[in-house]
Structure formats: C-alpha cells, structure tokens
Tab-separated table of C-alpha atoms in Angstrom:
chain	number	residue	atom	x	y	z
A	1	LEU	CA	-36.878	9.579	52.270
A	2	VAL	CA	-38.938	11.712	49.906
A	3	ILE	CA	-37.599	15.153	49.001
A	4	SER	CA	-40.184	17.108	47.052
A	5	TYR	CA	-39.616	20.257	45.036
A	6	SER	CA	-43.232	20.637	43.986
A	7	HIS	CA	-45.512	19.738	46.905
A	8	PRO	CA	-45.456	20.315	50.661
A	9	PRO	CA	-45.300	17.214	52.879
A	10	PRO	CA	-49.004	17.301	53.900
A	11	VAL	CA	-50.081	17.064	50.252
A	12	LEU	CA	-47.812	14.064	49.662
A	13	VAL	CA	-48.984	12.409	52.884
A	14	ASN	CA	-52.597	12.859	51.736
A	15	ASN	CA	-51.792	11.358	48.322
A	16	ILE	CA	-49.938	8.400	49.833
A	17	THR	CA	-52.728	7.870	52.369
A	18	TYR	CA	-55.310	7.880	49.563
A	19	LEU	CA	-53.303	5.334	47.553
A	20	PHE	CA	-52.765	3.049	50.548
A	21	ARG	CA	-56.376	3.335	51.711
A	22	ASN	CA	-57.649	2.418	48.243
A	23	SER	CA	-55.286	-0.554	48.290
A	24	GLY	CA	-56.769	-1.979	51.448
A	25	LEU	CA	-54.518	-0.699	54.229
A	26	SER	CA	-56.248	0.508	57.378
A	27	ASP	CA	-55.661	4.013	58.717
A	28	LYS	CA	-53.642	2.501	61.568
A	29	GLU	CA	-51.425	0.580	59.108
A	30	ILE	CA	-50.983	3.674	56.954
A	31	LYS	CA	-49.945	5.758	59.943
A	32	ASN	CA	-47.506	3.019	60.960
A	33	VAL	CA	-45.914	2.949	57.482
A	34	LEU	CA	-45.629	6.723	57.323
A	35	ASN	CA	-44.193	7.062	60.836
A	36	ARG	CA	-41.799	4.089	60.794
A	37	TYR	CA	-40.621	3.887	57.208
A	38	MET	CA	-41.007	7.245	55.521
A	39	THR	CA	-39.694	10.745	55.968
A	40	ILE	CA	-41.211	13.343	53.682
A	41	THR	CA	-39.742	16.792	53.315
A	42	ALA	CA	-39.887	19.621	50.809
A	43	LEU	CA	-37.316	22.071	49.517
A	44	ASN	CA	-37.870	25.235	47.527
A	45	PRO	CA	-35.338	25.030	44.687
A	46	PHE	CA	-35.859	28.718	43.892
A	47	GLY	CA	-34.947	29.774	47.437
A	48	GLN	CA	-31.250	28.933	47.159
A	49	SER	CA	-28.440	28.449	44.689
A	50	LEU	CA	-27.898	25.088	43.028
A	51	PRO	CA	-24.830	24.192	45.145
A	52	MET	CA	-26.707	25.220	48.309
A	53	LEU	CA	-29.695	23.072	47.281
A	54	ALA	CA	-27.423	20.067	46.678
A	55	ALA	CA	-25.709	20.647	50.043
A	56	ARG	CA	-29.086	20.860	51.838
A	57	GLU	CA	-30.238	17.637	50.166
A	58	LEU	CA	-27.080	15.829	51.285
A	59	GLU	CA	-27.444	17.251	54.797
A	60	ILE	CA	-30.951	15.778	55.029
A	61	ILE	CA	-29.802	12.453	53.546
A	62	GLU	CA	-26.888	12.191	56.002
A	63	LEU	CA	-29.249	12.935	58.902
A	64	ILE	CA	-31.952	10.418	57.893
A	65	GLU	CA	-29.618	7.707	56.483
A	66	PRO	CA	-32.291	6.263	54.177
A	67	ASP	CA	-32.103	3.136	52.050
A	68	VAL	CA	-34.067	4.901	49.319
A	69	VAL	CA	-34.329	8.562	48.318
A	70	VAL	CA	-37.144	9.769	46.085
A	71	PHE	CA	-36.546	13.185	44.533
A	72	HIS	CA	-40.080	14.287	43.675
A	73	GLY	CA	-40.839	17.035	41.148
A	74	VAL	CA	-37.381	17.157	39.582
A	75	HIS	CA	-38.752	19.149	36.657
A	76	VAL	CA	-39.135	22.074	39.072
A	77	SER	CA	-35.541	21.916	40.317
A	78	ARG	CA	-34.301	21.531	36.730
A	79	SER	CA	-36.003	24.797	35.766
A	80	THR	CA	-34.054	26.831	38.338
A	81	THR	CA	-31.068	27.321	36.044
A	82	ARG	CA	-30.297	28.092	32.437
A	83	ASP	CA	-26.893	26.487	32.823
A	84	TYR	CA	-28.013	22.896	32.388
A	85	GLY	CA	-24.392	21.691	32.225
A	86	LYS	CA	-23.817	22.956	35.770
A	87	TYR	CA	-27.081	21.392	36.951
A	88	PHE	CA	-26.202	18.075	35.312
A	89	LYS	CA	-22.742	18.123	36.919
A	90	GLU	CA	-24.287	18.577	40.379
A	91	LEU	CA	-26.838	15.854	39.652
A	92	TYR	CA	-24.218	13.428	38.374
A	93	ASN	CA	-21.910	13.985	41.356
A	94	GLN	CA	-24.818	13.534	43.740
A	95	LEU	CA	-25.929	10.298	42.087
A	96	LEU	CA	-22.394	8.871	42.190
A	97	TYR	CA	-22.099	9.759	45.875
A	98	LEU	CA	-25.462	8.253	46.798
A	99	LYS	CA	-24.736	5.082	44.823
A	100	SER	CA	-21.388	4.775	46.648
A	101	LYS	CA	-23.368	4.838	49.912
A	102	GLY	CA	-25.669	2.057	48.654
A	103	ILE	CA	-28.697	4.356	48.487
A	104	THR	CA	-31.304	3.627	45.835
A	105	VAL	CA	-32.291	6.833	44.043
A	106	PHE	CA	-35.595	7.602	42.322
A	107	ARG	CA	-36.112	10.847	40.449
A	108	THR	CA	-39.691	11.610	39.514
A	109	GLY	CA	-41.065	14.494	37.536
A	110	ILE	CA	-42.706	15.633	34.375
A	111	CYS	CA	-40.843	15.241	31.090
A	112	ILE	CA	-41.230	18.778	29.813
A	113	ASP	CA	-38.823	18.345	26.916
A	114	ASN	CA	-37.131	15.274	25.484
A	115	TYR	CA	-33.577	16.645	25.530
A	116	HIS	CA	-33.398	17.120	29.301
A	117	CYS	CA	-35.268	13.894	29.969
A	118	ASP	CA	-32.936	11.962	27.675
A	119	VAL	CA	-29.848	13.396	29.377
A	120	GLU	CA	-31.114	12.443	32.833
A	121	THR	CA	-32.166	9.020	31.552
A	122	SER	CA	-28.625	8.458	30.288
A	123	ILE	CA	-27.229	8.322	33.827
A	124	ALA	CA	-30.101	6.477	35.458
A	125	ASP	CA	-30.184	2.744	36.022
A	126	VAL	CA	-33.895	2.682	35.246
A	127	THR	CA	-36.225	5.371	33.930
A	128	TYR	CA	-39.988	5.121	33.616
A	129	ARG	CA	-41.877	7.457	31.325
A	130	PHE	CA	-45.621	7.539	31.720
A	131	ASN	CA	-47.758	8.581	28.763
A	132	ARG	CA	-51.503	8.980	29.055
A	133	VAL	CA	-53.423	7.298	26.259
A	134	VAL	CA	-57.051	8.159	25.508
A	135	LYS	CA	-58.918	5.162	24.156
A	136	GLU	CA	-61.757	5.386	21.626
A	137	SER	CA	-64.195	4.813	24.498
A	138	GLY	CA	-62.902	7.990	26.166
A	139	GLU	CA	-61.254	5.986	28.934
A	140	VAL	CA	-57.759	7.133	29.868
A	141	ASP	CA	-55.020	4.550	30.290
A	142	VAL	CA	-51.299	4.800	30.852
A	143	LYS	CA	-48.506	3.486	28.687
A	144	ILE	CA	-45.185	3.034	30.497
A	145	ILE	CA	-41.889	3.100	28.641
A	146	VAL	CA	-39.117	1.485	30.694
A	147	TYR	CA	-35.532	2.434	29.886
A	148	ARG	CA	-32.850	0.272	31.510
A	149	ARG	CA	-29.151	0.784	31.152
A	150	PHE	CA	-27.656	-1.427	28.410
A	151	ARG	CA	-31.050	-2.769	27.305
A	152	ASP	CA	-33.649	-1.866	24.716
A	153	PRO	CA	-36.674	0.088	25.989
A	154	VAL	CA	-39.798	-1.881	26.852
A	155	ILE	CA	-43.370	-0.575	26.541
A	156	LEU	CA	-45.789	-1.772	29.210
A	157	PRO	CA	-49.557	-1.259	29.503
A	158	GLY	CA	-50.980	0.554	32.523
A	159	GLU	CA	-52.269	-2.739	33.928
A	160	VAL	CA	-48.681	-3.723	34.693
A	161	LEU	CA	-48.293	-0.578	36.811
A	162	ARG	CA	-51.462	-1.400	38.707
A	163	GLU	CA	-50.169	-4.948	39.334
A	164	CYS	CA	-46.834	-3.551	40.577
A	165	VAL	CA	-48.553	-1.138	42.951
A	166	SER	CA	-50.652	-4.045	44.242
A	167	GLU	CA	-47.477	-6.074	44.842
A	168	TRP	CA	-45.867	-3.115	46.653
A	169	ILE	CA	-48.911	-2.807	48.902
A	170	ASP	CA	-48.809	-6.563	49.624
A	171	ALA	CA	-45.110	-6.274	50.514
A	172	ILE	CA	-45.907	-3.391	52.876
A	173	LYS	CA	-48.713	-5.376	54.492
A	174	ASN	CA	-46.405	-8.361	54.975
A	175	LYS	CA	-43.750	-6.122	56.520
A	176	LEU	CA	-46.342	-4.670	58.903
A	177	VAL	CA	-47.485	-8.149	59.961
A	178	ARG	CA	-43.891	-9.182	60.747
A	179	SER	CA	-43.118	-5.936	62.634
C-alpha cells in the first residue's frame, strides 16, 4: 500500500512503470505487479484535521490489509501543523499500532530541516537520507546515509542503491515467474 500526500496515483503509477520498464520488466509484467501487489492512493493532508487524517489512513490500511505501507511525501503532511508535538504523538501511536499488526512501514519525504528529520528518525527502525553530490565532472551522484536503531550511521555510494533496486526488480521478476 502506498499512501501519498504529494502526488496523485497516476503520477506514481507512471513513475513506477518508468522504473520497472527501465529495469527490464515488460508492460504486461508491470501491469501484473501493479494490479496484484500494489494499491496506490493519495490523501490531501490539508483537507482534514490531523486526527481525521490519521483515522482515514488507518481506515484504508484496515481495508487493504497490506504487508507494507509506504507513506509518500511525509514532508507535506508534517507541514500541516505548527504543533509538531501533536503531530509526533499521532505518528508515534500510528507506528506502534502498525508494528503491532506486523506491518512494515516506510516513510519517504524530503528532509526540509534537520530537527524534524532527526525526531522522526529517532523512532524509525531504519532511515535513509539521500544527498545529491555533484562531482567535478558535473555528473550528479547520490550519497545515502543509513541510520539504524542502536547502530552507527553508515554512508553508502549511489551505486549501492542502484544494486539494491536491481535486486528488488529481480525479486519481483522471480515472484512473477512463480505466480
């Protein structure tokens, strides 16, 4: 399940399709993955109060019963309130509930300021921060900082991300072959 606060489902489907297509999946395989294994929805965090947004998210999660939930564009939902303590309380309660249900939770967004990112990182099992690095040649690469609970951060080059994405695509292909 993907719940986006920043993009409508068709935009995300196009982005996922582009990624999968460039990784060697056929259009038929992509459609199969999207239809069988993914549900993509969007919520406008400015259209309702924080408790109502959290309730709507849980309503969708209870309906879909996913193994994994990706909250996409969390920087947008974070900006809906000045009372960050209240937001963090809702977030923390939601994460505890989802973990109790065995649901893996990913929160993706832009790190607009370090304070809020650090607070959210403090309750996450794993946090990835992506920093673009411009090389002397003008080429842009990505540096990934991985924060894991109870461990020192690790800095990985962008090539590692590309290898991981390749492995994910291979896993999807293998799942499609067995299905």
